[in-house]
Amino acid sequence: MNKLLIVGSVAFDAIETKYGKTGTILGGAGTYIGFAASYFDLDSAIVSVVGNDFPQEYIDLLTARKINIEGLEIDKEGKTFFWRGKYHNDMISRDTLETRLNVMESFEPKVPEAYRNAEVVMLGNLHPLVQLSVVEQLTSPKLIALDTMNFWMDNNWDDLLRVISKVDIVTINDEEARQLSGEHALVRASQVIQKMGPKTVVIKKGEHGALLFQEDRMFFAPALPLEEVFDPTGAGDTFAGGFTGYLAQSGDYSFENMKLAVVYASNLASFCVEKFGPDRLLSLTPAEVNNRLKSFIELTQFNMKLV
Ligand code: AMP
């Protein structure tokens, strides 16, 4: 069984959308990545930090999904990372109202001995120097993917470029790709990002699907049109967990297989947005995943006679 090492925030979130407002709930990029990856036959582990206020029942949710938590540090001196965001009525754009790094500020990740040889590594959205430190602890990675966000581009630009130069894949959303590359057209943006180091770039466009670029090859997968998006939080991370989980399970890192990974990832992300927080990912059954994959195939199949 291949190993997937996940690095990312395990956090408290407070979310507001047009459908309502949550109190403090379980969140974090690492959490969503882990839950998404748990749909695959994998040996996955998470490296992160939480504070003394983090409930055991949330930790139990991770272990119940067979995610190894040896690398999840509990900092008894501090409080858990907290993020508060409010979505606009389009349910795509959002304002970050509060980011309290708390224990994340001084986090020094320690990759457990047993996972230093992980085949696939998903560096979720976190301080770029934390991501870099994880990369430096790996012994024989076959594929390293990285996600990031505008917060790190605004505050830690040079560190971000350093870690990006060491990874194989960047998965980011369209606005972040534009900010990172300085290019508006996404094809150009992907070319600029590839010059920074990663051979493959995945650009997530929310309800407009996802684009996969590798050298002169390009692939597009739509997002499944949904009647209602309840809370988009974590959809990008769910995508990242689905994408790397699929690749790690198969052990096939070819462009053709990455196309399937993008579809699988889009499928998982479409469930994430149906409820507040990660709840929907926890109640999902393999039959539901398969049925929606069938809808994906039907959505994109057509027969056209070329003259
Ligand atoms: P997404 O909607 O996929 O962009 O991810 C949302 C998740 O990212 C939330 O659960 C937050 O806890 C987490 N998050 C937001 N800002 C940061 C940050 N600066 N560093 C790490 N995680 C973050």
mmCIF file of C-alpha atoms and ligand atoms in Angstrom:
data_model
loop_
_atom_site.group_PDB
_atom_site.id
_atom_site.type_symbol
_atom_site.label_atom_id
_atom_site.label_comp_id
_atom_site.label_asym_id
_atom_site.label_seq_id
_atom_site.Cartn_x
_atom_site.Cartn_y
_atom_site.Cartn_z
ATOM 1 C CA MET A 1 0.000 0.000 0.000
ATOM 2 C CA ASN A 2 1.472 3.370 -0.983
ATOM 3 C CA LYS A 3 1.968 6.094 1.588
ATOM 4 C CA LEU A 4 0.444 9.543 1.295
ATOM 5 C CA LEU A 5 1.894 12.180 3.591
ATOM 6 C CA ILE A 6 -0.397 15.146 4.201
ATOM 7 C CA VAL A 7 0.707 18.469 5.609
ATOM 8 C CA GLY A 8 -1.830 21.192 6.305
ATOM 9 C CA SER A 9 -3.734 23.116 8.888
ATOM 10 C CA VAL A 10 -5.965 21.253 11.318
ATOM 11 C CA ALA A 11 -8.081 24.085 12.526
ATOM 12 C CA PHE A 12 -11.160 25.743 13.894
ATOM 13 C CA ASP A 13 -13.280 27.593 11.328
ATOM 14 C CA ALA A 14 -16.255 29.918 11.603
ATOM 15 C CA ILE A 15 -18.107 30.276 8.325
ATOM 16 C CA GLU A 16 -20.842 32.557 7.090
ATOM 17 C CA THR A 17 -22.742 32.040 3.829
ATOM 18 C CA LYS A 18 -26.134 33.247 2.620
ATOM 19 C CA TYR A 19 -27.585 30.090 4.187
ATOM 20 C CA GLY A 20 -26.404 30.859 7.699
ATOM 21 C CA LYS A 21 -23.545 31.065 10.084
ATOM 22 C CA THR A 22 -21.659 28.384 11.978
ATOM 23 C CA GLY A 23 -20.137 28.579 15.422
ATOM 24 C CA THR A 24 -16.598 27.258 15.774
ATOM 25 C CA ILE A 25 -16.389 24.045 13.780
ATOM 26 C CA LEU A 26 -13.706 21.633 12.621
ATOM 27 C CA GLY A 27 -11.774 22.915 9.611
ATOM 28 C CA GLY A 28 -8.321 23.218 8.160
ATOM 29 C CA ALA A 29 -6.805 22.369 4.820
ATOM 30 C CA GLY A 30 -5.100 19.249 6.215
ATOM 31 C CA THR A 31 -8.372 18.003 7.659
ATOM 32 C CA TYR A 32 -10.212 18.241 4.327
ATOM 33 C CA ILE A 33 -7.280 16.690 2.436
ATOM 34 C CA GLY A 34 -7.178 13.808 4.918
ATOM 35 C CA PHE A 35 -10.914 13.115 4.778
ATOM 36 C CA ALA A 36 -10.886 13.169 0.960
ATOM 37 C CA ALA A 37 -7.835 10.879 0.773
ATOM 38 C CA SER A 38 -9.484 8.439 3.156
ATOM 39 C CA TYR A 39 -11.709 7.271 0.268
ATOM 40 C CA PHE A 40 -8.682 5.484 -1.204
ATOM 41 C CA ASP A 41 -6.797 2.362 -0.273
ATOM 42 C CA LEU A 42 -3.762 4.101 1.180
ATOM 43 C CA ASP A 43 -1.541 4.425 4.192
ATOM 44 C CA SER A 44 -1.983 8.123 4.910
ATOM 45 C CA ALA A 45 -0.581 10.294 7.674
ATOM 46 C CA ILE A 46 -1.030 13.919 8.633
ATOM 47 C CA VAL A 47 1.611 16.328 9.901
ATOM 48 C CA SER A 48 0.190 19.367 11.657
ATOM 49 C CA VAL A 49 -0.253 21.057 15.026
ATOM 50 C CA VAL A 50 -3.246 21.872 17.234
ATOM 51 C CA GLY A 51 -3.532 23.594 20.599
ATOM 52 C CA ASN A 52 -4.748 22.617 24.054
ATOM 53 C CA ASP A 53 -8.321 23.591 23.103
ATOM 54 C CA PHE A 54 -8.674 20.999 20.335
ATOM 55 C CA PRO A 55 -11.277 18.381 21.269
ATOM 56 C CA GLN A 56 -10.394 14.713 21.351
ATOM 57 C CA GLU A 57 -13.571 13.938 19.369
ATOM 58 C CA TYR A 58 -12.110 15.798 16.363
ATOM 59 C CA ILE A 59 -8.871 13.826 16.632
ATOM 60 C CA ASP A 60 -10.975 10.659 16.797
ATOM 61 C CA LEU A 61 -12.616 11.630 13.496
ATOM 62 C CA LEU A 62 -9.177 11.539 11.849
ATOM 63 C CA THR A 63 -8.174 8.210 13.356
ATOM 64 C CA ALA A 64 -11.587 6.705 12.533
ATOM 65 C CA ARG A 65 -10.730 7.442 8.874
ATOM 66 C CA LYS A 66 -7.440 5.526 9.342
ATOM 67 C CA ILE A 67 -5.303 8.645 9.078
ATOM 68 C CA ASN A 68 -2.088 8.221 11.057
ATOM 69 C CA ILE A 69 -1.717 11.079 13.562
ATOM 70 C CA GLU A 70 1.772 10.417 14.924
ATOM 71 C CA GLY A 71 2.836 13.688 13.258
ATOM 72 C CA LEU A 72 -0.090 15.686 14.663
ATOM 73 C CA GLU A 73 1.525 17.653 17.460
ATOM 74 C CA ILE A 74 -0.562 18.877 20.405
ATOM 75 C CA ASP A 75 0.971 22.094 21.679
ATOM 76 C CA LYS A 76 -0.168 22.310 25.285
ATOM 77 C CA GLU A 77 0.942 25.934 25.550
ATOM 78 C CA GLY A 78 -1.175 27.390 22.784
ATOM 79 C CA LYS A 79 -4.467 27.644 20.951
ATOM 80 C CA THR A 80 -5.488 25.997 17.679
ATOM 81 C CA PHE A 81 -5.269 27.891 14.367
ATOM 82 C CA PHE A 82 -8.520 29.753 13.720
ATOM 83 C CA TRP A 83 -9.975 31.047 10.438
ATOM 84 C CA ARG A 84 -13.182 33.010 9.914
ATOM 85 C CA GLY A 85 -14.579 33.696 6.476
ATOM 86 C CA LYS A 86 -17.689 35.087 4.834
ATOM 87 C CA TYR A 87 -18.847 34.157 1.346
ATOM 88 C CA HIS A 88 -20.391 36.633 -1.061
ATOM 89 C CA ASN A 89 -23.761 35.808 -2.583
ATOM 90 C CA ASP A 90 -22.095 34.258 -5.653
ATOM 91 C CA MET A 91 -20.807 31.556 -3.244
ATOM 92 C CA ILE A 92 -17.385 31.759 -4.906
ATOM 93 C CA SER A 93 -15.649 34.869 -3.651
ATOM 94 C CA ARG A 94 -15.100 35.244 0.061
ATOM 95 C CA ASP A 95 -13.567 37.597 2.575
ATOM 96 C CA THR A 96 -11.223 36.319 5.233
ATOM 97 C CA LEU A 97 -12.456 38.113 8.351
ATOM 98 C CA GLU A 98 -9.914 36.680 10.744
ATOM 99 C CA THR A 99 -6.824 34.477 10.644
ATOM 100 C CA ARG A 100 -5.317 33.622 14.016
ATOM 101 C CA LEU A 101 -2.209 31.516 13.386
ATOM 102 C CA ASN A 102 -1.813 30.685 17.092
ATOM 103 C CA VAL A 103 0.192 27.423 17.446
ATOM 104 C CA MET A 104 0.873 27.494 13.708
ATOM 105 C CA GLU A 105 3.103 30.535 14.135
ATOM 106 C CA SER A 106 5.979 28.602 15.706
ATOM 107 C CA PHE A 107 5.223 25.194 14.204
ATOM 108 C CA GLU A 108 8.234 23.040 13.357
ATOM 109 C CA PRO A 109 6.900 19.977 11.558
ATOM 110 C CA LYS A 110 8.359 16.590 12.332
ATOM 111 C CA VAL A 111 7.637 13.919 9.761
ATOM 112 C CA PRO A 112 7.307 10.561 11.567
ATOM 113 C CA GLU A 113 10.169 8.194 10.751
ATOM 114 C CA ALA A 114 7.778 5.706 9.111
ATOM 115 C CA TYR A 115 6.471 8.311 6.624
ATOM 116 C CA ARG A 116 9.756 9.921 5.517
ATOM 117 C CA ASN A 117 9.730 7.499 2.581
ATOM 118 C CA ALA A 118 6.153 8.355 1.529
ATOM 119 C CA GLU A 119 5.694 8.002 -2.229
ATOM 120 C CA VAL A 120 3.266 10.918 -2.525
ATOM 121 C CA VAL A 121 3.216 14.106 -0.477
ATOM 122 C CA MET A 122 0.447 16.705 -0.414
ATOM 123 C CA LEU A 123 1.683 19.994 1.010
ATOM 124 C CA GLY A 124 -1.575 21.700 1.941
ATOM 125 C CA ASN A 125 -1.965 25.408 2.408
ATOM 126 C CA LEU A 126 0.451 26.401 5.206
ATOM 127 C CA HIS A 127 3.438 28.645 5.827
ATOM 128 C CA PRO A 128 5.859 27.967 2.918
ATOM 129 C CA LEU A 129 8.769 27.384 5.319
ATOM 130 C CA VAL A 130 6.766 24.659 7.064
ATOM 131 C CA GLN A 131 6.125 23.107 3.649
ATOM 132 C CA LEU A 132 9.839 23.401 2.833
ATOM 133 C CA SER A 133 10.893 21.794 6.097
ATOM 134 C CA VAL A 134 8.685 18.793 5.298
ATOM 135 C CA VAL A 135 10.220 18.470 1.817
ATOM 136 C CA GLU A 136 13.682 18.459 3.391
ATOM 137 C CA GLN A 137 12.734 15.546 5.687
ATOM 138 C CA LEU A 138 11.645 13.250 2.829
ATOM 139 C CA THR A 139 13.922 10.461 1.670
ATOM 140 C CA SER A 140 12.470 9.251 -1.645
ATOM 141 C CA PRO A 141 9.331 11.087 -2.786
ATOM 142 C CA LYS A 142 7.918 10.136 -6.195
ATOM 143 C CA LEU A 143 5.479 13.037 -6.345
ATOM 144 C CA ILE A 144 5.164 16.212 -4.287
ATOM 145 C CA ALA A 145 2.117 18.443 -4.760
ATOM 146 C CA LEU A 146 1.675 21.879 -3.200
ATOM 147 C CA ASP A 147 -1.337 24.074 -2.539
ATOM 148 C CA THR A 148 -1.101 27.644 -1.308
ATOM 149 C CA MET A 149 -3.134 30.848 -1.113
ATOM 150 C CA ASN A 150 -2.955 34.638 -1.524
ATOM 151 C CA PHE A 151 -2.164 35.068 2.206
ATOM 152 C CA TRP A 152 1.322 33.526 1.688
ATOM 153 C CA MET A 153 1.872 35.350 -1.621
ATOM 154 C CA ASP A 154 1.194 38.643 0.168
ATOM 155 C CA ASN A 155 3.326 37.893 3.225
ATOM 156 C CA ASN A 156 6.029 35.306 2.355
ATOM 157 C CA TRP A 157 6.750 35.628 -1.346
ATOM 158 C CA ASP A 158 10.436 34.563 -1.386
ATOM 159 C CA ASP A 159 9.841 31.556 0.890
ATOM 160 C CA LEU A 160 6.948 30.493 -1.318
ATOM 161 C CA LEU A 161 9.088 30.594 -4.476
ATOM 162 C CA ARG A 162 11.745 28.506 -2.709
ATOM 163 C CA VAL A 163 9.352 25.694 -1.867
ATOM 164 C CA ILE A 164 7.553 25.873 -5.221
ATOM 165 C CA SER A 165 10.897 25.258 -6.960
ATOM 166 C CA LYS A 166 11.125 21.897 -5.167
ATOM 167 C CA VAL A 167 7.718 20.382 -5.979
ATOM 168 C CA ASP A 168 6.300 18.468 -8.952
ATOM 169 C CA ILE A 169 2.736 19.812 -8.943
ATOM 170 C CA VAL A 170 1.068 23.044 -7.892
ATOM 171 C CA THR A 171 -2.698 22.974 -7.314
ATOM 172 C CA ILE A 172 -4.190 26.438 -6.860
ATOM 173 C CA ASN A 173 -7.323 28.349 -7.790
ATOM 174 C CA ASP A 174 -7.581 30.676 -10.772
ATOM 175 C CA GLU A 175 -7.193 33.957 -8.859
ATOM 176 C CA GLU A 176 -4.165 32.605 -7.005
ATOM 177 C CA ALA A 177 -2.640 31.400 -10.288
ATOM 178 C CA ARG A 178 -3.039 34.918 -11.681
ATOM 179 C CA GLN A 179 -1.448 36.480 -8.605
ATOM 180 C CA LEU A 180 1.420 33.970 -8.543
ATOM 181 C CA SER A 181 2.233 34.346 -12.237
ATOM 182 C CA GLY A 182 1.276 37.953 -12.923
ATOM 183 C CA GLU A 183 -0.578 36.672 -16.007
ATOM 184 C CA HIS A 184 -4.342 36.876 -16.518
ATOM 185 C CA ALA A 185 -4.782 34.135 -19.138
ATOM 186 C CA LEU A 186 -4.593 30.790 -17.341
ATOM 187 C CA VAL A 187 -2.626 29.065 -20.124
ATOM 188 C CA ARG A 188 0.075 31.749 -19.776
ATOM 189 C CA ALA A 189 -0.178 31.636 -15.979
ATOM 190 C CA SER A 190 0.479 27.880 -16.025
ATOM 191 C CA GLN A 191 3.547 28.396 -18.259
ATOM 192 C CA VAL A 192 4.999 30.971 -15.862
ATOM 193 C CA ILE A 193 4.348 28.691 -12.861
ATOM 194 C CA GLN A 194 5.973 25.728 -14.658
ATOM 195 C CA LYS A 195 9.090 27.870 -15.128
ATOM 196 C CA MET A 196 9.220 28.247 -11.323
ATOM 197 C CA GLY A 197 9.876 24.479 -11.069
ATOM 198 C CA PRO A 198 6.764 22.264 -11.022
ATOM 199 C CA LYS A 199 6.231 20.283 -14.214
ATOM 200 C CA THR A 200 2.476 20.066 -13.649
ATOM 201 C CA VAL A 201 -0.015 22.784 -12.731
ATOM 202 C CA VAL A 202 -3.642 22.208 -11.747
ATOM 203 C CA ILE A 203 -5.828 25.295 -11.726
ATOM 204 C CA LYS A 204 -9.139 24.966 -9.865
ATOM 205 C CA LYS A 205 -11.948 27.144 -11.118
ATOM 206 C CA GLY A 206 -14.649 26.309 -8.576
ATOM 207 C CA GLU A 207 -17.985 25.673 -10.272
ATOM 208 C CA HIS A 208 -16.220 26.061 -13.634
ATOM 209 C CA GLY A 209 -14.117 22.934 -13.204
ATOM 210 C CA ALA A 210 -10.379 22.381 -13.229
ATOM 211 C CA LEU A 211 -7.556 22.637 -15.755
ATOM 212 C CA LEU A 212 -4.515 20.377 -15.832
ATOM 213 C CA PHE A 213 -1.342 21.574 -17.568
ATOM 214 C CA GLN A 214 1.897 19.693 -18.178
ATOM 215 C CA GLU A 215 4.388 21.045 -20.712
ATOM 216 C CA ASP A 216 2.383 21.403 -23.948
ATOM 217 C CA ARG A 217 -0.444 19.112 -22.761
ATOM 218 C CA MET A 218 -3.715 20.374 -21.357
ATOM 219 C CA PHE A 219 -6.866 18.738 -19.954
ATOM 220 C CA PHE A 220 -10.119 20.148 -18.633
ATOM 221 C CA ALA A 221 -12.692 18.562 -16.334
ATOM 222 C CA PRO A 222 -15.949 20.333 -15.536
ATOM 223 C CA ALA A 223 -17.401 20.582 -12.056
ATOM 224 C CA LEU A 224 -20.682 18.728 -11.742
ATOM 225 C CA PRO A 225 -23.430 21.383 -11.904
ATOM 226 C CA LEU A 226 -25.152 21.321 -8.503
ATOM 227 C CA GLU A 227 -28.568 22.652 -7.587
ATOM 228 C CA GLU A 228 -27.248 24.234 -4.459
ATOM 229 C CA VAL A 229 -23.833 25.112 -3.044
ATOM 230 C CA PHE A 230 -24.174 25.393 0.696
ATOM 231 C CA ASP A 231 -20.589 26.104 1.811
ATOM 232 C CA PRO A 232 -17.582 26.043 -0.530
ATOM 233 C CA THR A 233 -15.036 25.924 2.328
ATOM 234 C CA GLY A 234 -12.551 23.123 1.871
ATOM 235 C CA ALA A 235 -13.588 22.275 -1.691
ATOM 236 C CA GLY A 236 -10.082 23.109 -2.940
ATOM 237 C CA ASP A 237 -8.485 20.975 -0.246
ATOM 238 C CA THR A 238 -10.908 18.130 -0.881
ATOM 239 C CA PHE A 239 -9.894 18.362 -4.523
ATOM 240 C CA ALA A 240 -6.215 18.207 -3.528
ATOM 241 C CA GLY A 241 -6.830 15.173 -1.287
ATOM 242 C CA GLY A 242 -8.826 13.436 -4.008
ATOM 243 C CA PHE A 243 -6.200 14.203 -6.659
ATOM 244 C CA THR A 244 -3.168 13.034 -4.694
ATOM 245 C CA GLY A 245 -5.101 10.173 -3.068
ATOM 246 C CA TYR A 246 -6.035 8.807 -6.489
ATOM 247 C CA LEU A 247 -2.457 9.078 -7.765
ATOM 248 C CA ALA A 248 -0.954 7.552 -4.627
ATOM 249 C CA GLN A 249 -3.353 4.609 -4.661
ATOM 250 C CA SER A 250 -2.580 3.787 -8.297
ATOM 251 C CA GLY A 251 1.151 4.549 -8.165
ATOM 252 C CA ASP A 252 0.797 5.808 -11.732
ATOM 253 C CA TYR A 253 1.942 9.425 -12.101
ATOM 254 C CA SER A 254 1.503 9.714 -15.880
ATOM 255 C CA PHE A 255 -0.395 12.591 -17.477
ATOM 256 C CA GLU A 256 -3.140 10.165 -18.614
ATOM 257 C CA ASN A 257 -3.691 9.005 -15.047
ATOM 258 C CA MET A 258 -3.619 12.580 -13.765
ATOM 259 C CA LYS A 259 -6.631 13.259 -16.016
ATOM 260 C CA LEU A 260 -8.585 10.583 -14.126
ATOM 261 C CA ALA A 261 -7.313 11.963 -10.831
ATOM 262 C CA VAL A 262 -8.694 15.408 -11.750
ATOM 263 C CA VAL A 263 -12.121 13.900 -12.470
ATOM 264 C CA TYR A 264 -12.092 11.901 -9.252
ATOM 265 C CA ALA A 265 -10.999 14.983 -7.311
ATOM 266 C CA SER A 266 -13.751 17.132 -8.834
ATOM 267 C CA ASN A 267 -16.263 14.458 -7.934
ATOM 268 C CA LEU A 268 -15.236 14.412 -4.250
ATOM 269 C CA ALA A 269 -15.141 18.220 -4.080
ATOM 270 C CA SER A 270 -18.722 18.378 -5.380
ATOM 271 C CA PHE A 271 -19.892 16.594 -2.211
ATOM 272 C CA CYS A 272 -17.886 18.790 0.138
ATOM 273 C CA VAL A 273 -19.882 21.934 -0.726
ATOM 274 C CA GLU A 274 -23.254 20.363 0.094
ATOM 275 C CA LYS A 275 -23.023 20.969 3.850
ATOM 276 C CA PHE A 276 -21.254 23.337 6.226
ATOM 277 C CA GLY A 277 -17.719 22.225 7.100
ATOM 278 C CA PRO A 278 -16.439 18.703 6.398
ATOM 279 C CA ASP A 279 -19.679 16.941 7.472
ATOM 280 C CA ARG A 280 -20.660 15.732 4.033
ATOM 281 C CA LEU A 281 -17.267 14.095 3.503
ATOM 282 C CA LEU A 282 -17.823 12.090 6.655
ATOM 283 C CA SER A 283 -21.221 10.742 5.679
ATOM 284 C CA LEU A 284 -20.337 9.846 2.108
ATOM 285 C CA THR A 285 -20.719 6.240 0.929
ATOM 286 C CA PRO A 286 -18.730 4.529 -1.865
ATOM 287 C CA ALA A 287 -22.037 4.024 -3.742
ATOM 288 C CA GLU A 288 -22.720 7.767 -3.707
ATOM 289 C CA VAL A 289 -19.201 8.453 -4.976
ATOM 290 C CA ASN A 290 -19.660 5.951 -7.811
ATOM 291 C CA ASN A 291 -23.099 7.210 -8.821
ATOM 292 C CA ARG A 292 -21.839 10.732 -9.129
ATOM 293 C CA LEU A 293 -18.831 9.539 -11.128
ATOM 294 C CA LYS A 294 -21.345 7.990 -13.546
ATOM 295 C CA SER A 295 -23.066 11.380 -13.826
ATOM 296 C CA PHE A 296 -19.683 12.929 -14.569
ATOM 297 C CA ILE A 297 -19.088 10.488 -17.403
ATOM 298 C CA GLU A 298 -22.575 11.091 -18.838
ATOM 299 C CA LEU A 299 -22.129 14.848 -18.537
ATOM 300 C CA THR A 300 -19.030 14.845 -20.700
ATOM 301 C CA GLN A 301 -19.786 12.102 -23.266
ATOM 302 C CA PHE A 302 -21.017 12.931 -26.717
ATOM 303 C CA ASN A 303 -21.044 11.323 -30.131
ATOM 304 C CA MET A 304 -20.274 13.569 -33.021
ATOM 305 C CA LYS A 305 -19.775 12.470 -36.585
ATOM 306 C CA LEU A 306 -16.984 14.461 -38.161
ATOM 307 C CA VAL A 307 -17.326 15.091 -41.897
HETATM 308 P P1 AMP B 1 -10.303 26.197 0.912
HETATM 309 O O1 AMP B 1 -11.752 26.583 1.022
HETATM 310 O O2 AMP B 1 -10.081 24.916 0.176
HETATM 311 O O3 AMP B 1 -9.439 27.318 0.425
HETATM 312 O O4 AMP B 1 -9.773 25.908 2.399
HETATM 313 C C1 AMP B 1 -10.353 26.428 3.540
HETATM 314 C C2 AMP B 1 -9.582 25.937 4.741
HETATM 315 O O5 AMP B 1 -8.286 26.520 4.763
HETATM 316 C C3 AMP B 1 -10.262 26.347 6.039
HETATM 317 O O6 AMP B 1 -10.748 25.194 6.694
HETATM 318 C C4 AMP B 1 -9.196 27.071 6.847
HETATM 319 O O7 AMP B 1 -9.072 26.585 8.144
HETATM 320 C C5 AMP B 1 -7.909 26.866 6.071
HETATM 321 N N1 AMP B 1 -7.115 28.092 5.998
HETATM 322 C C6 AMP B 1 -7.540 29.361 5.736
HETATM 323 N N2 AMP B 1 -6.495 30.238 5.762
HETATM 324 C C7 AMP B 1 -5.377 29.505 6.028
HETATM 325 C C8 AMP B 1 -3.988 29.812 6.190
HETATM 326 N N3 AMP B 1 -3.524 31.067 6.065
HETATM 327 N N4 AMP B 1 -3.127 28.799 6.462
HETATM 328 C C9 AMP B 1 -3.581 27.534 6.588
HETATM 329 N N5 AMP B 1 -4.875 27.175 6.462
HETATM 330 C C10 AMP B 1 -5.773 28.126 6.174
#
